[in-house]
Amino acid sequence: MKAKFAIIPMLFIGMSGCDNGPSMAEMCELDAQICLDIQEDNWCKKERKAMLMANTDMHLAKDNYEKEGKTYELLLSLETYADCMGLASQIEHIKLKEKKTKRTNNYLNAKKHIEEISEQHIDSEHPLILYFLWSRYQNTTALEDFLDMEGSVALESPEAQLHLATYYAKRDREKTLSLLFHALELYQEGDVVNYEIFKSIATIFTDKKEYKQAYIWLKVLNLYAPQDQELNEANLASYAQSFNLNATFLDQVANKTLEKINQGQFTAPRF
């Protein structure tokens, strides 16, 4: 299936450099079809805007490699939107039945876009697209191509290292831990860190019964993502008490560790 690319208005390119970013109207002018397929609704507004921003970034990419990277981000944002709208479409609107119909259509069209984009990139050589094709469609050829890149500069990004770690999680625990640490090494100052990495590291150390290390990474998670509902100060205190840990000292280690990560200066520990 051939991709359909909209002609990018020069005026739009100029506007995209504004601090506030392009407006919804500008993004829909760039790609009218996606706005027709996935229409505005009172539900999932944030997710729809993020999806349109990702779509815009894809269209404005400077080269094909960057475009494929942005396509991967678009696929993820479409998935997030579909998850949100899938729940919203199940809500019965008593007075306006067409509301439910529109939400169902939005959900189905988001899923359709995911499938179409995936099909269009079936021969992609971009590592993130390859991982997407394997993890969503069990495309073993894509997995083989992705794993062939291991150790190359193509996978030298936090996200690619996390994907590698996910693959090895049930195959090689020590390698998984090494990959997660390397993912943290690759973050630059100011980057938003995927805090699932902290959870994964803590889980591995817990499985290894290395409870001091597990506590440190649970504390790092708590400091970085206090909104995470799976962990709070009471849980941490209980964990420390259960294993007779010096929480005060380990908290200091966790604070210093997170400081290094946020500064882009983290170095993987040696064990």
Short mmCIF file of C-alpha atoms in Angstrom, two decimals:
data_model
loop_
_atom_site.label_atom_id
_atom_site.label_comp_id
_atom_site.label_asym_id
_atom_site.label_seq_id
_atom_site.Cartn_x
_atom_site.Cartn_y
_atom_site.Cartn_z
CA MET A 1 0.00 0.00 0.00
CA LYS A 2 1.45 3.33 -1.02
CA ALA A 3 1.66 6.13 1.50
CA LYS A 4 -0.20 9.35 0.78
CA PHE A 5 1.81 12.42 1.62
CA ALA A 6 0.33 15.86 1.89
CA ILE A 7 2.11 18.85 0.37
CA ILE A 8 3.58 20.89 3.19
CA PRO A 9 2.66 24.58 2.97
CA MET A 10 5.70 26.82 3.34
CA LEU A 11 3.74 29.10 5.66
CA PHE A 12 3.11 26.15 7.96
CA ILE A 13 6.81 25.32 8.16
CA GLY A 14 7.48 28.86 9.28
CA MET A 15 4.79 28.70 11.92
CA SER A 16 6.07 25.39 13.28
CA GLY A 17 9.07 27.18 14.73
CA CYS A 18 6.90 29.23 17.10
CA ASP A 19 7.30 28.57 20.81
CA ASN A 20 3.69 27.48 21.19
CA GLY A 21 3.90 25.08 18.25
CA PRO A 22 1.36 24.72 15.45
CA SER A 23 -2.33 25.11 16.13
CA MET A 24 -4.86 22.32 15.65
CA ALA A 25 -6.04 24.04 12.47
CA GLU A 26 -2.49 24.12 11.09
CA MET A 27 -1.90 20.47 11.90
CA CYS A 28 -5.16 19.50 10.22
CA GLU A 29 -4.27 21.64 7.20
CA LEU A 30 -1.07 19.62 6.87
CA ASP A 31 -2.91 16.28 6.98
CA ALA A 32 -6.65 16.74 6.57
CA GLN A 33 -7.40 13.03 6.29
CA ILE A 34 -6.25 12.07 9.75
CA CYS A 35 -8.36 14.85 11.25
CA LEU A 36 -11.38 13.62 9.31
CA ASP A 37 -10.76 10.05 10.39
CA ILE A 38 -10.07 10.86 14.04
CA GLN A 39 -12.40 13.69 14.95
CA GLU A 40 -12.38 15.94 18.00
CA ASP A 41 -14.36 14.75 20.99
CA ASN A 42 -14.70 15.76 24.63
CA TRP A 43 -12.84 12.58 25.52
CA CYS A 44 -9.14 11.92 24.87
CA LYS A 45 -8.35 15.51 23.83
CA LYS A 46 -4.82 15.36 25.20
CA GLU A 47 -4.14 12.06 23.45
CA ARG A 48 -5.55 13.33 20.16
CA LYS A 49 -3.40 16.46 20.29
CA ALA A 50 -0.29 14.40 21.05
CA MET A 51 -1.12 12.14 18.11
CA LEU A 52 -1.53 15.10 15.75
CA MET A 53 1.74 16.61 17.00
CA ALA A 54 3.51 13.31 16.29
CA ASN A 55 1.94 13.19 12.84
CA THR A 56 3.08 16.75 12.18
CA ASP A 57 6.63 15.98 13.32
CA MET A 58 6.68 13.02 10.95
CA HIS A 59 5.63 15.15 7.97
CA LEU A 60 8.21 17.84 8.81
CA ALA A 61 11.13 15.42 9.26
CA LYS A 62 14.31 16.51 7.47
CA ASP A 63 15.31 13.12 6.06
CA ASN A 64 14.00 9.58 5.69
CA TYR A 65 15.74 8.20 8.80
CA GLU A 66 14.32 10.96 10.97
CA LYS A 67 10.94 10.45 9.30
CA GLU A 68 10.95 6.77 10.25
CA GLY A 69 11.85 7.63 13.84
CA LYS A 70 8.95 10.08 13.96
CA THR A 71 6.71 7.44 12.37
CA TYR A 72 7.49 5.16 15.31
CA GLU A 73 6.46 7.94 17.70
CA LEU A 74 3.26 8.42 15.70
CA LEU A 75 2.48 4.71 16.01
CA LEU A 76 2.89 4.89 19.78
CA SER A 77 0.71 7.98 20.05
CA LEU A 78 -1.97 6.33 17.91
CA GLU A 79 -1.89 3.34 20.26
CA THR A 80 -2.27 5.61 23.28
CA TYR A 81 -5.18 7.41 21.65
CA ALA A 82 -6.84 4.12 20.66
CA ASP A 83 -6.52 2.81 24.22
CA CYS A 84 -8.17 5.96 25.56
CA MET A 85 -10.92 6.08 22.95
CA GLY A 86 -11.54 2.35 23.29
CA LEU A 87 -12.66 3.00 26.86
CA ALA A 88 -14.61 6.14 25.94
CA SER A 89 -16.49 4.36 23.16
CA GLN A 90 -17.92 1.91 25.69
CA ILE A 91 -19.63 4.73 27.61
CA GLU A 92 -23.31 4.99 26.75
CA HIS A 93 -24.34 8.59 26.04
CA ILE A 94 -28.02 8.66 27.01
CA LYS A 95 -29.13 11.71 25.01
CA LEU A 96 -26.78 11.68 22.04
CA LYS A 97 -26.26 8.23 20.52
CA GLU A 98 -24.14 9.78 17.77
CA LYS A 99 -21.51 10.60 20.41
CA LYS A 100 -20.93 6.89 20.99
CA THR A 101 -20.89 6.24 17.25
CA LYS A 102 -18.25 8.93 16.67
CA ARG A 103 -16.09 7.57 19.47
CA THR A 104 -16.34 4.06 18.07
CA ASN A 105 -15.39 5.37 14.63
CA ASN A 106 -12.46 7.31 16.09
CA TYR A 107 -11.24 4.16 17.83
CA LEU A 108 -11.58 1.99 14.73
CA ASN A 109 -9.92 4.60 12.51
CA ALA A 110 -6.99 4.95 14.90
CA LYS A 111 -6.50 1.17 14.75
CA LYS A 112 -6.79 1.34 10.96
CA HIS A 113 -4.07 3.99 10.76
CA ILE A 114 -1.78 1.84 12.91
CA GLU A 115 -2.26 -1.14 10.61
CA GLU A 116 -1.80 0.91 7.44
CA ILE A 117 1.35 2.64 8.68
CA SER A 118 2.77 -0.69 9.85
CA GLU A 119 2.08 -2.21 6.44
CA GLN A 120 3.70 0.73 4.67
CA HIS A 121 6.87 0.22 6.73
CA ILE A 122 7.06 -3.57 6.52
CA ASP A 123 10.49 -3.29 4.83
CA SER A 124 11.83 -0.61 7.18
CA GLU A 125 15.42 -0.77 8.40
CA HIS A 126 14.85 1.62 11.30
CA PRO A 127 15.50 -0.20 14.61
CA LEU A 128 12.48 1.22 16.42
CA ILE A 129 10.13 0.35 13.56
CA LEU A 130 11.65 -3.15 13.45
CA TYR A 131 10.99 -3.61 17.15
CA PHE A 132 7.43 -2.35 16.74
CA LEU A 133 6.75 -4.84 13.93
CA TRP A 134 8.04 -7.70 16.06
CA SER A 135 6.42 -6.73 19.36
CA ARG A 136 2.99 -6.02 17.82
CA TYR A 137 2.84 -8.42 14.88
CA GLN A 138 5.36 -11.13 15.85
CA ASN A 139 7.32 -10.34 12.69
CA THR A 140 10.35 -12.60 13.20
CA THR A 141 12.21 -11.16 10.21
CA ALA A 142 11.98 -7.71 11.80
CA LEU A 143 13.26 -9.18 15.08
CA GLU A 144 16.24 -10.80 13.36
CA ASP A 145 17.12 -7.51 11.65
CA PHE A 146 16.77 -5.68 14.97
CA LEU A 147 19.01 -8.12 16.84
CA ASP A 148 21.59 -7.97 14.03
CA MET A 149 22.07 -4.31 14.95
CA GLU A 150 23.09 -5.14 18.52
CA GLY A 151 26.40 -3.51 19.35
CA SER A 152 26.11 -1.00 16.51
CA VAL A 153 25.54 2.74 16.70
CA ALA A 154 22.01 2.17 15.38
CA LEU A 155 20.94 0.94 18.82
CA GLU A 156 22.82 3.55 20.83
CA SER A 157 19.72 5.23 22.22
CA PRO A 158 17.93 4.73 25.55
CA GLU A 159 14.78 3.47 23.85
CA ALA A 160 16.59 0.95 21.65
CA GLN A 161 18.56 -0.35 24.64
CA LEU A 162 15.32 -0.71 26.61
CA HIS A 163 13.82 -2.68 23.73
CA LEU A 164 16.87 -4.96 23.71
CA ALA A 165 16.51 -5.40 27.45
CA THR A 166 12.85 -6.30 27.02
CA TYR A 167 13.80 -8.99 24.51
CA TYR A 168 16.46 -10.49 26.79
CA ALA A 169 14.42 -10.16 30.03
CA LYS A 170 13.35 -13.82 30.03
CA ARG A 171 16.53 -15.07 28.40
CA ASP A 172 19.53 -13.50 30.17
CA ARG A 173 19.01 -11.61 33.44
CA GLU A 174 22.54 -10.24 33.73
CA LYS A 175 22.57 -9.01 30.15
CA THR A 176 19.18 -7.39 30.70
CA LEU A 177 20.53 -5.51 33.70
CA SER A 178 23.58 -4.37 31.73
CA LEU A 179 21.37 -3.09 28.90
CA LEU A 180 19.13 -1.19 31.31
CA PHE A 181 22.15 0.49 32.89
CA HIS A 182 23.49 1.39 29.46
CA ALA A 183 20.13 2.91 28.55
CA LEU A 184 20.52 5.23 31.55
CA GLU A 185 24.08 6.09 30.47
CA LEU A 186 22.76 7.30 27.12
CA TYR A 187 20.36 9.89 28.53
CA GLN A 188 21.49 13.49 28.13
CA GLU A 189 20.88 16.33 30.56
CA GLY A 190 17.28 17.50 30.29
CA ASP A 191 15.97 14.28 28.72
CA VAL A 192 12.76 12.74 30.02
CA VAL A 193 13.69 9.34 31.41
CA ASN A 194 11.46 6.33 30.90
CA TYR A 195 11.01 5.39 34.53
CA GLU A 196 9.99 1.85 33.61
CA ILE A 197 13.77 1.33 33.53
CA PHE A 198 13.94 2.00 37.27
CA LYS A 199 11.14 -0.50 37.91
CA SER A 200 12.85 -3.15 35.82
CA ILE A 201 16.20 -2.69 37.57
CA ALA A 202 14.55 -2.88 41.00
CA THR A 203 12.69 -6.04 39.98
CA ILE A 204 15.88 -7.75 38.81
CA PHE A 205 17.73 -6.93 42.03
CA THR A 206 14.77 -8.16 44.09
CA ASP A 207 14.78 -11.43 42.14
CA LYS A 208 18.52 -11.68 42.84
CA LYS A 209 17.81 -11.03 46.54
CA GLU A 210 20.08 -7.98 46.42
CA TYR A 211 17.71 -5.92 48.52
CA LYS A 212 19.94 -2.90 49.11
CA GLN A 213 20.29 -2.36 45.38
CA ALA A 214 16.59 -2.99 44.87
CA TYR A 215 15.74 -0.37 47.50
CA ILE A 216 18.04 2.20 45.90
CA TRP A 217 16.29 1.85 42.54
CA LEU A 218 12.84 1.85 44.11
CA LYS A 219 13.80 5.12 45.81
CA VAL A 220 15.10 6.52 42.52
CA LEU A 221 11.72 5.64 41.01
CA ASN A 222 9.89 7.31 43.90
CA LEU A 223 11.98 10.48 43.56
CA TYR A 224 11.64 10.69 39.79
CA ALA A 225 7.99 9.67 39.49
CA PRO A 226 6.23 10.37 42.80
CA GLN A 227 2.92 10.12 40.94
CA ASP A 228 3.47 6.42 40.29
CA GLN A 229 0.69 4.68 42.20
CA GLU A 230 2.56 1.41 42.62
CA LEU A 231 5.04 2.95 45.06
CA ASN A 232 4.93 5.45 47.92
CA GLU A 233 6.95 6.39 51.00
CA ALA A 234 5.04 3.93 53.17
CA ASN A 235 5.86 1.07 50.80
CA LEU A 236 9.53 2.05 50.84
CA ALA A 237 9.63 2.25 54.63
CA SER A 238 8.02 -1.17 54.88
CA TYR A 239 10.50 -2.60 52.37
CA ALA A 240 13.47 -1.19 54.29
CA GLN A 241 12.13 -2.54 57.57
CA SER A 242 11.45 -5.99 56.13
CA PHE A 243 15.08 -6.41 55.08
CA ASN A 244 16.65 -4.41 57.92
CA LEU A 245 18.08 -1.79 55.55
CA ASN A 246 19.70 1.54 56.45
CA ALA A 247 17.14 3.65 54.59
CA THR A 248 18.80 6.98 55.46
CA PHE A 249 22.08 6.00 53.83
CA LEU A 250 20.43 4.29 50.85
CA ASP A 251 18.22 7.34 50.27
CA GLN A 252 21.39 9.43 49.94
CA VAL A 253 22.76 6.97 47.39
CA ALA A 254 19.48 7.11 45.46
CA ASN A 255 19.45 10.91 45.43
CA LYS A 256 23.02 11.02 44.14
CA THR A 257 22.24 8.37 41.52
CA LEU A 258 19.23 10.27 40.21
CA GLU A 259 21.24 13.49 40.17
CA LYS A 260 23.82 11.83 37.91
CA ILE A 261 21.11 10.50 35.60
CA ASN A 262 19.43 13.90 35.31
CA GLN A 263 22.78 15.52 34.55
CA GLY A 264 23.56 12.99 31.82
CA GLN A 265 26.57 11.75 33.82
CA PHE A 266 25.41 8.34 34.98
CA THR A 267 27.92 5.51 34.76
CA ALA A 268 26.85 1.90 35.12
CA PRO A 269 28.00 0.38 38.43
CA ARG A 270 30.45 -2.50 38.45
CA PHE A 271 29.36 -5.67 40.23
#
